[in-house]
Coordinates of C-alpha atoms in Angstrom, one line a residue:
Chain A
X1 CA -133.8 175.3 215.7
X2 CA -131.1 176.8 218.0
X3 CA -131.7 176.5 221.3
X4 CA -132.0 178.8 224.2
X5 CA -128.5 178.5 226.1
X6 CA -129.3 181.6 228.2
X7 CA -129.3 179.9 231.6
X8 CA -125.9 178.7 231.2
X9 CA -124.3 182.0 231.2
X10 CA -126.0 183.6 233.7
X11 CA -124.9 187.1 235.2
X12 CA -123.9 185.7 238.5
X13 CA -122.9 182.1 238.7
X14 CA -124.0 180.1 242.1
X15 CA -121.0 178.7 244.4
X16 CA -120.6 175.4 242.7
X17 CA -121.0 175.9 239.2
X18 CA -119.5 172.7 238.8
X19 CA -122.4 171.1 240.3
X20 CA -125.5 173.5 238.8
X21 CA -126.6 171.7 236.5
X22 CA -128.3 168.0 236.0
X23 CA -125.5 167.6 233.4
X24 CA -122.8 168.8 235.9
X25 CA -124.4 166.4 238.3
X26 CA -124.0 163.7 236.1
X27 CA -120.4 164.2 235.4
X28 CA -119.4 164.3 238.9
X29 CA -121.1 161.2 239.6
X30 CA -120.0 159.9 236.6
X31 CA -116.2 160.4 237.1
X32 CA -116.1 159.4 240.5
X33 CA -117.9 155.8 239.3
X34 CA -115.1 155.4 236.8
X35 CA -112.7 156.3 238.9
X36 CA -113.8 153.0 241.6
X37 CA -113.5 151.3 238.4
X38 CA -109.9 152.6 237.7
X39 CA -109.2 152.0 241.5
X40 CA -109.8 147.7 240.6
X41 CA -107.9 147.9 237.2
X42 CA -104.8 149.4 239.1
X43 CA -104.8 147.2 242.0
X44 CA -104.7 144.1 239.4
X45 CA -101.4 145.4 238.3
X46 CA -100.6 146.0 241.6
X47 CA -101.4 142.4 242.5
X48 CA -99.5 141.2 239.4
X49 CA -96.9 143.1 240.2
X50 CA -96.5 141.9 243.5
X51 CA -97.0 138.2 242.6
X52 CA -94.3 138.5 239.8
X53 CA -91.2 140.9 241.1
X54 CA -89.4 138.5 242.4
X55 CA -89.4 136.5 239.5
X56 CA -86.5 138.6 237.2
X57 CA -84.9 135.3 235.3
X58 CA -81.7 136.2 235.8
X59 CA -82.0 140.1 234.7
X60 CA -81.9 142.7 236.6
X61 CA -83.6 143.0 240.2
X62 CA -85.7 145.9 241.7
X63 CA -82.6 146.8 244.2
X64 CA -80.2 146.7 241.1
X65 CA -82.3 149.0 239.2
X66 CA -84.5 151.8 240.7
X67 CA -82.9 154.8 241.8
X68 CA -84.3 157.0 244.4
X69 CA -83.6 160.7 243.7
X70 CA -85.3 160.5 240.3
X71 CA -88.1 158.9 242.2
X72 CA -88.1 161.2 244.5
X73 CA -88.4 164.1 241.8
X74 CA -91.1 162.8 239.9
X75 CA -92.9 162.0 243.5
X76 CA -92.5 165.9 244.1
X77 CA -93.4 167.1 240.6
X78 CA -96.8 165.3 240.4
X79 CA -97.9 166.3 244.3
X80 CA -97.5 169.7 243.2
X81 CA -99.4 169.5 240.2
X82 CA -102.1 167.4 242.3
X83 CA -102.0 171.1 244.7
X84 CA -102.2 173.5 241.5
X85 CA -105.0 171.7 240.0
X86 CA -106.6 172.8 244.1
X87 CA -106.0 175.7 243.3
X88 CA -107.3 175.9 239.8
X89 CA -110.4 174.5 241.1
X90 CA -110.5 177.3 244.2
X91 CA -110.7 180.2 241.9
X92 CA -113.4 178.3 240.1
X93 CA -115.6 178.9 242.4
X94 CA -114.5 181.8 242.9
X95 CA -115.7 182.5 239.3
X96 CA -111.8 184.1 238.6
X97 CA -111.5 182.5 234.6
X98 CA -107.9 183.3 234.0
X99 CA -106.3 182.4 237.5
X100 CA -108.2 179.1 237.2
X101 CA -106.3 179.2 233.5
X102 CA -103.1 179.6 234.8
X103 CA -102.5 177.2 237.9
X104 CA -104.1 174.5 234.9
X105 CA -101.5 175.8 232.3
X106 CA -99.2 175.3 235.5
X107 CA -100.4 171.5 236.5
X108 CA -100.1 170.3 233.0
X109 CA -96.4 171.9 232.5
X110 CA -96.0 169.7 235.6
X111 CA -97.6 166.7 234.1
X112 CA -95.2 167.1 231.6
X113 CA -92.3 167.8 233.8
X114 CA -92.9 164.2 235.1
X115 CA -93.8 162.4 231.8
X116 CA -90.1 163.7 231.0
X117 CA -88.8 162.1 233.6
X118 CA -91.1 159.0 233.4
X119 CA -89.8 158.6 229.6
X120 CA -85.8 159.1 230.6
X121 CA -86.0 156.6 233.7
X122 CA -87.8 153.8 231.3
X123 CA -84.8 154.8 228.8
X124 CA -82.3 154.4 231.2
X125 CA -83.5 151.3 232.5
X126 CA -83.6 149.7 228.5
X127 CA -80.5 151.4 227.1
X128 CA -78.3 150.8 229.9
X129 CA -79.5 147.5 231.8
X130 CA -81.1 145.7 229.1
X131 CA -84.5 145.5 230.7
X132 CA -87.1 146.0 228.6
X133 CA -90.6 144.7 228.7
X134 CA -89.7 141.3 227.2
X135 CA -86.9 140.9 229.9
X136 CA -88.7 139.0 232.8
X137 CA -91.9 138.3 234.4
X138 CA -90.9 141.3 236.5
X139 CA -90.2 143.3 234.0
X140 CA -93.6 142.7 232.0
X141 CA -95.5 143.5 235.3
X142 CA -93.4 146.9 236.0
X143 CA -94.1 148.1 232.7
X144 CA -97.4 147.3 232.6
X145 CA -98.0 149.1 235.9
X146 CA -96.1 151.7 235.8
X147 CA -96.4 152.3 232.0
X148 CA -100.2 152.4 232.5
X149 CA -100.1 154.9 235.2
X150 CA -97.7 156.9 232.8
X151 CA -100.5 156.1 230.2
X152 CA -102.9 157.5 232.4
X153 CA -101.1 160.9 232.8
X154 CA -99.8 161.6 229.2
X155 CA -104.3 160.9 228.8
X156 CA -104.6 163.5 231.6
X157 CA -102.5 166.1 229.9
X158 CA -104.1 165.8 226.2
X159 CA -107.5 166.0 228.0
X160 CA -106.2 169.6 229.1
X161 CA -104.6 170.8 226.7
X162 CA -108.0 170.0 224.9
X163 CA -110.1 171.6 227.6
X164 CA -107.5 174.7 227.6
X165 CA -107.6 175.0 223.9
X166 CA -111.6 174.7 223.2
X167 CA -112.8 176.8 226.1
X168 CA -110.2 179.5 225.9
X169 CA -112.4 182.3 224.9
X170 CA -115.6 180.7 226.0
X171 CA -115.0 181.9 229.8
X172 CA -116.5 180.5 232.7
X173 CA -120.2 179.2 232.4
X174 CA -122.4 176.6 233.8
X175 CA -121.6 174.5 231.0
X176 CA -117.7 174.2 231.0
X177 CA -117.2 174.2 234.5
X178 CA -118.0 170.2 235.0
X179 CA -115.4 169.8 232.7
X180 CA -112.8 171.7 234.6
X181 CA -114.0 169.8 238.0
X182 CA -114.1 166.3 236.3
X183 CA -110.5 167.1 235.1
X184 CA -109.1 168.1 238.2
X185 CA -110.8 165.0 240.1
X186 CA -109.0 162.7 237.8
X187 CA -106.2 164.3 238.3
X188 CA -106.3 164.3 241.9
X189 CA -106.6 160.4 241.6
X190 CA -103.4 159.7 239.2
X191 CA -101.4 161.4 242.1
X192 CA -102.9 158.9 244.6
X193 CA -101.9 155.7 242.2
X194 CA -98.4 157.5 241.9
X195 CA -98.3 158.0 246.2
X196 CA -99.2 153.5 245.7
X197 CA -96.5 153.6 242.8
X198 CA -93.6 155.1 244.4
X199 CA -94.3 153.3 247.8
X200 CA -95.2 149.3 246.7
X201 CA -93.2 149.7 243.6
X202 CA -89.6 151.8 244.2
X203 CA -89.6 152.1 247.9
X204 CA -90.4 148.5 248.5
X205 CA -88.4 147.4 245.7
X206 CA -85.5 149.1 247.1
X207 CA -86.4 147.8 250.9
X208 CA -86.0 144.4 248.9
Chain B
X1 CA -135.3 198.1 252.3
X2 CA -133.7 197.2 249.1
X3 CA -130.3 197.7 250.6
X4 CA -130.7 195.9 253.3
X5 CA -131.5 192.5 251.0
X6 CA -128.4 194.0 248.9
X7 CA -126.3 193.9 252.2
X8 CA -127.3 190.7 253.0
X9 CA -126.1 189.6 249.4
X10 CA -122.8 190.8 249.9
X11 CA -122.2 189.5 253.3
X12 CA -123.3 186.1 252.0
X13 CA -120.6 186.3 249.4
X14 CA -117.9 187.2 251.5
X15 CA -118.9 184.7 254.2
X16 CA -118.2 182.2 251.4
X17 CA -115.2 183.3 250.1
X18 CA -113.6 183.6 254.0
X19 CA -115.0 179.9 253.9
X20 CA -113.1 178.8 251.1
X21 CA -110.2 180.6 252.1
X22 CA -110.3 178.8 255.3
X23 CA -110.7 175.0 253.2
X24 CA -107.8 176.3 251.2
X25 CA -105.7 176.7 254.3
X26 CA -106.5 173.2 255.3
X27 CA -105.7 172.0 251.8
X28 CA -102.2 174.0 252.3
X29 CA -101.7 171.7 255.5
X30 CA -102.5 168.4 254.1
X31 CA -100.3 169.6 250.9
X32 CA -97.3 169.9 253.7
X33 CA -98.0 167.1 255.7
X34 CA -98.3 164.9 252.6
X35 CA -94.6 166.4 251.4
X36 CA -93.0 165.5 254.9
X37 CA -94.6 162.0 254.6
X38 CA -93.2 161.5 251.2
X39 CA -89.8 163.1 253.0
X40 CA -89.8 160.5 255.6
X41 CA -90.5 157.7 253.4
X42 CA -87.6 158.6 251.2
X43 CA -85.6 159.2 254.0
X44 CA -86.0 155.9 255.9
X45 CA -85.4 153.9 252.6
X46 CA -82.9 155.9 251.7
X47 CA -80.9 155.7 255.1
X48 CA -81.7 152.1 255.5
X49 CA -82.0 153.1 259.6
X50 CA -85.1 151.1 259.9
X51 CA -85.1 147.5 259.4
X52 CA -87.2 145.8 256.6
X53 CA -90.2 144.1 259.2
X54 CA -91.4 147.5 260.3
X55 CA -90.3 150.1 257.3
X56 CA -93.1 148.4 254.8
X57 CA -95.9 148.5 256.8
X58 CA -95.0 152.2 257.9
X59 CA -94.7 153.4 254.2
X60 CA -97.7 151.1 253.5
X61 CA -99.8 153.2 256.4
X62 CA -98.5 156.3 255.5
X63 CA -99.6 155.6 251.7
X64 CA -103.0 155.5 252.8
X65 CA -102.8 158.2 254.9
X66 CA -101.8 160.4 252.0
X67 CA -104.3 158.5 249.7
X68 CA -107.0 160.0 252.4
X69 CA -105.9 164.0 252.3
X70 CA -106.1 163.8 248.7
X71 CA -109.5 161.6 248.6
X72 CA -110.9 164.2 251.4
X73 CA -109.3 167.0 251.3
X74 CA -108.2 167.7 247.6
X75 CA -110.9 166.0 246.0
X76 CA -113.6 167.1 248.3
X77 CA -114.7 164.1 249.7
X78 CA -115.5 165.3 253.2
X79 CA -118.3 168.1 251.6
X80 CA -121.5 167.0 252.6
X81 CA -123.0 165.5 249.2
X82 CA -120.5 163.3 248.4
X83 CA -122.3 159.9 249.6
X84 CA -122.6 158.5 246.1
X85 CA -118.6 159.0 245.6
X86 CA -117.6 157.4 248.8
X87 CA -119.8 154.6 247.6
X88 CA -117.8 153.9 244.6
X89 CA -114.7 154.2 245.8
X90 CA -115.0 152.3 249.1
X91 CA -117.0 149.6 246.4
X92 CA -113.9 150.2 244.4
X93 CA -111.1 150.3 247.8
X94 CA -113.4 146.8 248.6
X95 CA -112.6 144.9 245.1
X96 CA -109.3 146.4 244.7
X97 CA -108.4 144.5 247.8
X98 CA -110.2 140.8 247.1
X99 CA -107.9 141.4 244.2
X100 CA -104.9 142.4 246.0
X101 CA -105.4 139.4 248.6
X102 CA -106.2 137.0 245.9
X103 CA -103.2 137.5 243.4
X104 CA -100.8 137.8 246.2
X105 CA -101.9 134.9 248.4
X106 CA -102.1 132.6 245.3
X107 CA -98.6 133.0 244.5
X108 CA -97.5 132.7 248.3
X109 CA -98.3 129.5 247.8

């Protein structure tokens, strides 16, 4: 009954071992499709966003609330983590298993880095203004956007923790290296809705 | 005979790894000159030198701009092969903005 799963750890593996197989293939196509579908859902928030922020029913205002160096942290925390994962993914092909390992481990202790600072500001913003979900129309749209963004990277960093668990004495082979690209591509793209993030939502808010 | 095809093996392979050393240099730049864009947006909001007509579409273009190193450069975008991607997400760029334009003109009005 077993099957023959020779081929997939072959001696040498070819330059993109990513893209070997019909299954690799498939999952690169794959991702990318979802992510124009992800690119839709998070300019609907963005539209709802920007159709409801001025409307705060007496609560609290962007300019009264967002506050830049924190921002700017999490800005700088989640670009680096977009580079590591490049890196990660350059000593993939390189076929080097435990560098790859390590800038991972080192873009999800970023991802985490900025969840921590993702769950503080939304604390802040509830504890000490009052502005919670419920507040406003503005409100309801901020946290829907940004929350799902946040969503979207707390999914990132239990999909790696996964992959880093289950394929840590596996080693690099045809078959997990699609799952290491298709991370690192999804990755790539939460960092580009936090660059729309931090300029439409905190930098504009803050222009007024 | 059989070293020369051996030779030719290991040229191969370090003619790719000098290539992806030199698309990991590129990746450094657009890593840097995506840090000094998000340094100059900051800075302009921050400062409040610029007024409000021309500072939002600035840190709108340079959005996009950054958007595009990491579409092309860290994502891989610009490899040959990647038609079918650039399909979805320009499919994807296209409805994102009917959206946009529709749920922001509507409640211009």
């Amino acid at each position: 009954m077993s099957q023959d799963h020779s081929a997939l750890f072959p001696e040498n593996l070819p330059i993109e071992p990513e893209k070997a197989t019909l299954e690799g293939q498939n999952k690169f196509f794959g991702l990318w499709f979802f992510l124009g579908g992800e690119t839709v859902l998070f300019a609907s928030l963005f539209g709802v966003y920007l159709a409801l922020k001025n409307s705060t029913a007496g609560g609290p205002a962007s300019e009264d609330l967002f506050g830049l160096g924190l921002v700017f942290l999490m800005t700088m925390l989640l670009l680096t983590s977009s580079l590591t994962s490049v890196y990660a993914m350059y000593h993939m092909r390189n076929h080097d298993f435990k560098k790859m390992y390590l800038w991972l481990g080192i873009t999800g202790l970023l991802g985490i880095g900025f969840l921590a600072c993702e769950i503080y500001e939304f604390a802040h913003y509830i504890t000490d203004y009052g502005f919670t979900f419920r507040s406003s129309a503005f409100g309801s749209a901020f946290y829907a956007l940004v929350g799902f963004h946040g969503g979207h990277v707390l999914f990132g960093i239990c999909w790696l923790i996964g992959l880093l668990i289950r394929n840590a004495k596996r080693g690099l082979n045809l078959y997990n290296a699609p799952k290491f690209n298709t991370f690192s591509l999804y990755w790539h793209f939460i960092d580009v809705v936090w660059v729309f993030i931090f300029t439409v939502v905190y930098l504009m808010g803050k222009v007024g | 005979m059989t070293d020369n095809s051996n030779l030719d093996v290991k040229d191969s392979e370090s003619f790719r790894r000098q290539k992806s050393k030199e698309e990991m240099q590129k990746q450094l730049i657009s890593f840097a000159l995506m840090i000094v864009f998000t340094f100059i947006a900051f800075a302009m909001v921050a400062t409040e030198s610029i007024s409000r007509m021309y500072v939002i579409p600035i840190l709108f273009i340079m959005a996009i701009v950054q958007a595009g190193f990491q579409f092309y450069y860290f994502m891989h975008m610009k490899e040959k092969n990647h038609e079918m991607p650039a399909t979805f997400i320009f499919g994807g760029v296209w409805a994102a903005f009917l959206t946009l334009a529709g749920l922001v003109v509507i409640s211009w009005w």
